[in-house]
Short mmCIF file of C-alpha atoms in Angstrom, two decimals:
data_model
loop_
_atom_site.label_atom_id
_atom_site.label_comp_id
_atom_site.label_asym_id
_atom_site.label_seq_id
_atom_site.Cartn_x
_atom_site.Cartn_y
_atom_site.Cartn_z
CA MET A 1 67.12 120.35 168.89
CA THR A 2 67.74 123.06 166.31
CA ILE A 3 69.13 126.56 166.52
CA THR A 4 69.10 129.38 163.99
CA ALA A 5 72.35 130.94 162.85
CA GLN A 6 71.33 134.20 164.54
CA GLU A 7 70.63 132.41 167.83
CA ALA A 8 74.00 130.65 167.60
CA LEU A 9 75.74 133.95 166.97
CA LEU A 10 74.05 135.47 170.03
CA ARG A 11 75.30 132.51 172.11
CA CYS A 12 78.85 133.24 170.92
CA ILE A 13 78.52 136.94 171.76
CA GLU A 14 77.26 136.03 175.25
CA HIS A 15 80.00 133.39 175.67
CA ARG A 16 77.47 130.57 176.02
CA GLU A 17 77.84 127.08 174.60
CA ILE A 18 76.10 125.78 171.49
CA PHE A 19 74.89 122.31 172.50
CA HIS A 20 75.82 119.11 170.68
CA ASP A 21 72.65 118.58 168.61
CA GLU A 22 72.48 122.29 167.84
CA MET A 23 76.08 122.28 166.64
CA LEU A 24 75.41 119.27 164.42
CA GLY A 25 72.64 121.16 162.62
CA LEU A 26 74.62 124.39 162.43
CA MET A 27 77.70 122.66 161.05
CA ARG A 28 75.64 120.79 158.45
CA ALA A 29 74.21 124.11 157.26
CA ILE A 30 77.72 125.57 157.00
CA MET A 31 79.08 122.53 155.12
CA LYS A 32 76.13 122.56 152.68
CA GLY A 33 76.68 126.26 151.94
CA GLU A 34 73.21 127.14 153.24
CA LEU A 35 74.42 130.15 155.25
CA SER A 36 75.52 133.42 153.69
CA PRO A 37 79.27 134.18 153.65
CA THR A 38 78.59 137.01 156.13
CA MET A 39 76.85 134.74 158.63
CA THR A 40 79.42 131.95 158.18
CA ALA A 41 82.24 134.40 158.86
CA ALA A 42 80.45 135.85 161.89
CA LEU A 43 79.92 132.39 163.40
CA LEU A 44 83.51 131.27 162.80
CA VAL A 45 84.89 134.42 164.42
CA GLY A 46 82.31 134.24 167.21
CA LEU A 47 83.25 130.65 168.07
CA ARG A 48 86.94 131.54 168.06
CA THR A 49 86.39 134.60 170.25
CA LYS A 50 84.41 132.76 172.93
CA LYS A 51 86.71 129.68 172.56
CA GLU A 52 85.28 126.50 171.08
CA THR A 53 84.24 123.88 173.64
CA ILE A 54 84.96 120.16 173.59
CA GLY A 55 81.31 119.51 172.73
CA GLU A 56 81.25 122.01 169.87
CA ILE A 57 84.48 120.70 168.36
CA SER A 58 83.31 117.08 168.69
CA ALA A 59 80.01 117.80 166.95
CA ALA A 60 81.70 119.76 164.16
CA ALA A 61 84.22 116.95 163.62
CA MET A 62 81.40 114.40 163.40
CA VAL A 63 79.74 116.43 160.66
CA MET A 64 82.97 116.87 158.72
CA ARG A 65 83.51 113.10 158.89
CA GLU A 66 79.91 112.63 157.73
CA PHE A 67 80.55 114.75 154.62
CA ALA A 68 83.97 113.21 153.79
CA ASN A 69 84.83 110.79 151.00
CA HIS A 70 85.72 107.80 153.17
CA VAL A 71 88.65 105.42 152.74
CA VAL A 72 87.78 101.83 153.63
CA VAL A 73 90.46 99.78 155.40
CA LYS A 74 89.43 96.25 156.39
CA ASP A 75 91.89 95.65 159.23
CA SER A 76 92.12 98.54 161.72
CA SER A 77 94.65 96.90 164.06
CA ASN A 78 97.82 99.00 164.56
CA PHE A 79 96.28 101.57 162.18
CA VAL A 80 97.53 105.03 163.09
CA ASP A 81 97.49 108.65 161.91
CA ILE A 82 100.36 110.99 162.73
CA VAL A 83 99.44 114.62 162.18
CA GLY A 84 99.99 118.18 163.37
CA THR A 85 97.56 121.07 163.42
CA GLY A 86 100.26 123.30 161.94
CA GLY A 87 100.28 126.94 162.88
CA ASP A 88 103.28 126.63 165.19
CA GLY A 89 105.34 129.05 163.06
CA ALA A 90 108.42 126.82 163.31
CA HIS A 91 108.69 126.18 159.53
CA SER A 92 110.31 122.83 160.27
CA PHE A 93 110.90 120.01 157.81
CA ASN A 94 108.12 117.44 157.51
CA ILE A 95 108.72 115.51 160.72
CA SER A 96 105.40 113.65 160.80
CA THR A 97 105.61 112.73 157.10
CA THR A 98 109.11 111.32 157.57
CA SER A 99 107.91 109.47 160.66
CA ALA A 100 105.07 107.92 158.64
CA PHE A 101 107.60 105.99 156.52
CA VAL A 102 109.33 104.77 159.67
CA ILE A 103 106.05 103.69 161.28
CA ALA A 104 104.89 101.82 158.17
CA GLY A 105 108.35 100.32 157.72
CA ALA A 106 108.15 99.02 161.30
CA GLY A 107 104.92 97.14 160.60
CA ALA A 108 102.08 99.45 161.60
CA LYS A 109 99.62 100.88 159.07
CA VAL A 110 99.53 104.64 158.50
CA ALA A 111 96.74 106.84 157.17
CA LYS A 112 98.31 110.25 156.61
CA HIS A 113 95.82 113.05 156.07
CA GLY A 114 97.20 116.40 154.98
CA ASN A 115 97.34 119.36 152.66
CA ARG A 116 99.68 121.72 150.90
CA SER A 117 101.58 124.31 152.89
CA VAL A 118 99.40 126.78 154.77
CA SER A 119 101.45 128.05 157.70
CA SER A 120 104.66 126.10 157.01
CA LYS A 121 107.20 126.19 154.18
CA SER A 122 106.36 122.63 153.15
CA GLY A 123 103.08 120.83 153.80
CA SER A 124 102.82 117.04 153.80
CA ALA A 125 101.42 117.09 150.25
CA ASP A 126 104.34 119.25 149.07
CA ALA A 127 106.87 116.93 150.69
CA LEU A 128 105.35 113.75 149.23
CA GLU A 129 105.18 115.29 145.75
CA SER A 130 108.84 116.31 146.01
CA LEU A 131 109.65 112.64 146.67
CA GLY A 132 107.73 111.66 143.53
CA ALA A 133 104.46 110.44 145.06
CA ARG A 134 101.07 111.01 143.46
CA ILE A 135 98.65 112.72 145.84
CA ASP A 136 95.62 112.86 143.54
CA LEU A 137 94.36 109.36 144.33
CA SER A 138 90.69 108.55 144.84
CA ALA A 139 89.40 107.23 148.16
CA GLU A 140 89.30 103.71 146.70
CA GLN A 141 92.89 104.02 145.44
CA VAL A 142 94.13 105.26 148.82
CA GLY A 143 92.50 102.20 150.38
CA GLN A 144 94.33 99.99 147.87
CA CYS A 145 97.60 101.76 148.67
CA ILE A 146 97.16 101.13 152.40
CA GLU A 147 96.31 97.46 151.80
CA THR A 148 99.36 97.07 149.51
CA THR A 149 102.03 99.13 151.27
CA GLY A 150 100.70 99.75 154.78
CA MET A 151 100.59 103.49 154.11
CA GLY A 152 98.23 105.90 152.40
CA PHE A 153 97.99 109.65 151.94
CA MET A 154 94.68 111.47 151.75
CA PHE A 155 94.97 114.89 150.15
CA ALA A 156 92.41 116.83 152.18
CA PRO A 157 90.70 118.74 149.30
CA ASN A 158 89.99 115.42 147.52
CA HIS A 159 88.30 113.94 150.58
CA HIS A 160 86.44 116.97 151.95
CA PRO A 161 84.66 118.45 148.90
CA ALA A 162 82.14 120.31 151.09
CA MET A 163 85.00 122.47 152.39
CA LYS A 164 84.72 124.45 149.16
CA ASN A 165 81.67 126.11 150.72
CA VAL A 166 83.82 127.81 153.37
CA ALA A 167 87.11 128.17 151.48
CA SER A 168 86.63 131.78 150.36
CA VAL A 169 85.38 132.88 153.81
CA ARG A 170 88.37 131.28 155.54
CA LYS A 171 90.80 132.82 153.06
CA GLU A 172 89.33 136.31 153.43
CA LEU A 173 89.24 136.10 157.23
CA GLY A 174 92.89 135.08 157.33
CA VAL A 175 92.72 134.05 161.01
CA ARG A 176 92.52 130.68 162.73
CA THR A 177 89.04 129.25 163.03
CA ILE A 178 87.53 125.99 164.26
CA PHE A 179 88.50 124.45 160.91
CA ASN A 180 92.20 124.67 161.83
CA ILE A 181 91.42 122.43 164.80
CA LEU A 182 89.12 120.11 162.83
CA GLY A 183 91.57 119.03 160.11
CA PRO A 184 93.48 116.48 162.23
CA LEU A 185 90.21 115.17 163.71
CA THR A 186 88.63 114.25 160.38
CA ASN A 187 90.83 111.53 158.88
CA PRO A 188 88.68 109.94 156.13
CA ALA A 189 90.10 106.48 156.93
CA ASN A 190 88.99 106.72 160.59
CA ALA A 191 92.26 105.35 161.97
CA PRO A 192 91.55 104.38 165.62
CA HIS A 193 95.07 105.29 166.77
CA MET A 194 96.69 108.71 166.57
CA LEU A 195 99.64 110.94 167.45
CA MET A 196 98.49 114.55 167.08
CA GLY A 197 100.61 117.66 167.55
CA VAL A 198 98.88 120.94 168.46
CA PHE A 199 99.89 124.61 168.28
CA HIS A 200 98.71 125.69 171.77
CA PRO A 201 99.06 124.07 175.21
CA ASP A 202 95.33 124.46 175.96
CA LEU A 203 94.54 122.21 172.99
CA VAL A 204 96.26 119.19 174.57
CA GLY A 205 93.48 118.65 177.09
CA ILE A 206 90.75 119.73 174.68
CA GLN A 207 91.72 117.60 171.68
CA ILE A 208 92.37 114.42 173.65
CA ARG A 209 88.84 114.69 175.09
CA VAL A 210 87.42 115.33 171.63
CA LEU A 211 89.20 112.18 170.41
CA GLU A 212 87.63 110.29 173.31
CA ARG A 213 84.16 111.40 172.17
CA LEU A 214 85.00 110.41 168.60
CA GLY A 215 85.71 106.84 169.74
CA MET A 216 89.49 106.78 169.38
CA LYS A 217 91.11 103.66 170.86
CA HIS A 218 94.64 104.89 171.74
CA ALA A 219 95.75 108.45 171.03
CA MET A 220 98.33 110.98 172.14
CA VAL A 221 98.04 114.76 171.76
CA VAL A 222 101.33 116.61 172.17
CA TYR A 223 102.61 120.17 172.45
CA GLY A 224 106.31 121.02 172.63
CA LYS A 225 106.75 123.76 175.23
CA ASP A 226 109.00 125.63 172.79
CA GLY A 227 105.90 125.95 170.57
CA LEU A 228 106.47 122.96 168.29
CA ASP A 229 103.41 120.92 167.25
CA GLU A 230 105.47 117.73 167.59
CA ILE A 231 107.30 116.01 170.43
CA SER A 232 110.17 118.46 170.78
CA LEU A 233 113.90 118.18 171.31
CA GLY A 234 114.11 121.82 172.39
CA ALA A 235 111.95 121.61 175.51
CA SER A 236 109.73 119.25 177.44
CA THR A 237 106.50 118.18 175.75
CA LEU A 238 102.99 118.21 177.19
CA VAL A 239 101.11 114.97 176.50
CA GLY A 240 97.46 114.03 176.75
CA GLU A 241 97.01 110.29 176.32
CA LEU A 242 93.78 108.36 175.79
CA ARG A 243 94.03 104.60 176.18
CA ASP A 244 91.15 102.17 176.67
CA GLY A 245 88.82 104.98 177.70
CA GLN A 246 91.20 106.50 180.29
CA ILE A 247 92.85 109.92 179.88
CA ILE A 248 96.09 110.92 181.58
CA GLU A 249 98.14 114.08 181.12
CA TYR A 250 101.88 114.31 181.72
CA GLU A 251 105.18 115.75 180.45
CA ILE A 252 108.05 114.02 178.68
CA HIS A 253 111.57 115.22 177.97
CA PRO A 254 113.95 114.01 175.23
CA GLU A 255 116.54 113.11 177.85
CA ASP A 256 114.02 110.66 179.37
CA PHE A 257 114.77 108.55 176.30
CA GLY A 258 118.51 109.16 176.04
CA ILE A 259 118.12 111.81 173.34
CA GLY A 260 119.99 115.11 173.62
CA MET A 261 118.29 118.49 173.47
CA THR A 262 118.42 120.58 170.30
CA SER A 263 116.78 123.91 169.50
CA SER A 264 113.83 123.59 167.13
CA ARG A 265 115.53 126.19 164.94
CA ALA A 266 117.75 123.33 163.75
CA PHE A 267 114.78 121.88 161.84
CA LYS A 268 113.81 125.05 159.97
CA VAL A 269 113.53 124.88 156.17
CA ASP A 270 112.68 127.46 153.54
CA ASN A 271 111.02 125.23 150.93
CA ALA A 272 109.92 121.70 150.01
CA LEU A 273 113.28 120.87 148.39
CA GLU A 274 115.16 121.54 151.64
CA SER A 275 112.62 119.41 153.49
CA LYS A 276 113.03 116.60 150.94
CA ASN A 277 116.81 116.58 151.43
CA ILE A 278 116.43 116.27 155.21
CA ILE A 279 113.81 113.52 154.83
CA LEU A 280 116.18 111.52 152.62
CA SER A 281 119.11 112.05 155.00
CA VAL A 282 117.01 110.73 157.90
CA LEU A 283 115.83 107.70 155.93
CA ASP A 284 119.48 107.05 155.00
CA GLY A 285 120.24 106.96 158.74
CA GLN A 286 122.44 110.06 158.85
CA PRO A 287 123.06 110.81 162.56
CA GLY A 288 121.95 114.16 163.93
CA PRO A 289 119.05 116.07 165.44
CA ALA A 290 116.73 115.44 162.46
CA LEU A 291 117.12 111.69 162.89
CA ASP A 292 116.60 112.05 166.65
CA ILE A 293 113.34 113.99 166.39
CA VAL A 294 111.95 111.56 163.80
CA VAL A 295 112.90 108.58 165.96
CA LEU A 296 111.26 110.16 169.02
CA ASN A 297 108.00 110.99 167.23
CA SER A 298 107.94 107.67 165.38
CA GLY A 299 108.47 105.86 168.67
CA ALA A 300 105.50 107.64 170.24
CA ALA A 301 103.30 106.90 167.22
CA LEU A 302 104.29 103.22 167.30
CA TYR A 303 103.27 103.20 170.97
CA ALA A 304 99.96 104.89 170.10
CA SER A 305 99.43 102.25 167.39
CA ASP A 306 99.77 99.53 170.07
CA LEU A 307 102.49 97.80 168.07
CA VAL A 308 104.81 98.29 171.07
CA ALA A 309 104.23 98.58 174.83
CA SER A 310 105.96 101.93 175.48
CA ILE A 311 107.48 104.99 173.83
CA SER A 312 110.93 103.64 174.71
CA ASP A 313 110.20 100.37 172.90
CA GLY A 314 108.89 102.39 169.96
CA ILE A 315 112.12 104.39 169.78
CA VAL A 316 114.18 101.18 169.70
CA LEU A 317 111.98 99.82 166.89
CA ALA A 318 112.11 103.13 164.97
CA ARG A 319 115.92 103.23 165.12
CA SER A 320 116.25 99.64 163.90
CA THR A 321 113.71 100.27 161.12
CA ILE A 322 115.80 103.15 159.80
CA ALA A 323 119.13 101.37 160.31
CA SER A 324 117.95 98.27 158.42
CA GLY A 325 116.82 100.35 155.44
CA ALA A 326 113.19 99.31 155.94
CA ALA A 327 111.97 102.91 156.34
CA LYS A 328 113.58 104.05 153.08
CA ALA A 329 112.35 100.92 151.31
CA LYS A 330 108.83 101.73 152.51
CA MET A 331 109.10 105.27 151.14
CA LEU A 332 110.21 103.95 147.72
CA GLU A 333 107.45 101.33 147.73
CA PHE A 334 104.84 103.95 148.64
CA VAL A 335 105.99 106.36 145.91
CA LYS A 336 106.01 103.60 143.27
CA THR A 337 102.56 102.35 144.28
CA THR A 338 101.01 105.84 144.16
CA GLN A 339 102.52 106.39 140.72
CA GLU A 340 101.10 103.10 139.43
CA LEU A 341 97.67 103.76 140.91
CA GLY A 342 97.72 107.36 139.67
CA GLU A 343 98.40 106.32 136.07
CA THR A 344 94.84 105.01 135.85
CA ASN A 345 93.56 108.56 136.55
CA VAL A 346 95.10 110.04 133.40
#
């Protein structure tokens, strides 16, 4: 079933859904640059205005995955992505990036997929570069890095070249579009486990059902009720969990896990250097709220990876991984490996 761009725009204006097969064709046209900038902009704003449906987001994510430069990982057991949509306005240090070192240090495999700062003061790419890592690796090199160290970073522009066809439209619009939602759904390594943070409570139920349609094995979508796109210490956190084809939604609170509450303002940074310093202090095991929020999010991701049986067990493992020095050792190993692989690109 096909639909013209004009017909799709009329659907948006009338607040009617664009069906799965129609959305596949429409998204392919957008990704190939076959639509004019005017029509692309109109459709992106139209979808946002009527609110994108689970079916539309799922179809769009499938097409983005189709167009991506894929990373091949042979063993997908305990293979997890930890990612946030961004856009929460908290300007916090790189919690998920720090957690990735803990998760990999604990024995799971991590495929981190990210970009430079857009809405934050320090994106995952900025943070990793500040630590000395090379982010310009090819898909094959990222696969090697994951096989060697248990962790890889995919710099989004390197793996989604077709995004160049919408880059100028998105920049000129300057508002959130479906692409802000799609980023975390389009990991080029197709990790079957995920902890995803979102910027709006409505996205918890939407994104977990999109992940179900995309064939995810065990995933958690979280929204801190203080607005954080992570599991928060400043409020309770909404959770949508998909496990073995079943979805449940619930709330968790830091005190459920023996962790004290702290305002999310405590994690605010102004640049990548400040974020780097906090990352290093956490990996050195310095007690405080930054360590607590990393342990909590790492624990949830370890649970989502199926390396442990519960979030509580994940928190215990995360704490011991940091205390033993394994998390910092993993960071150093990852940085060294990316540098060695990157030298062949010169």
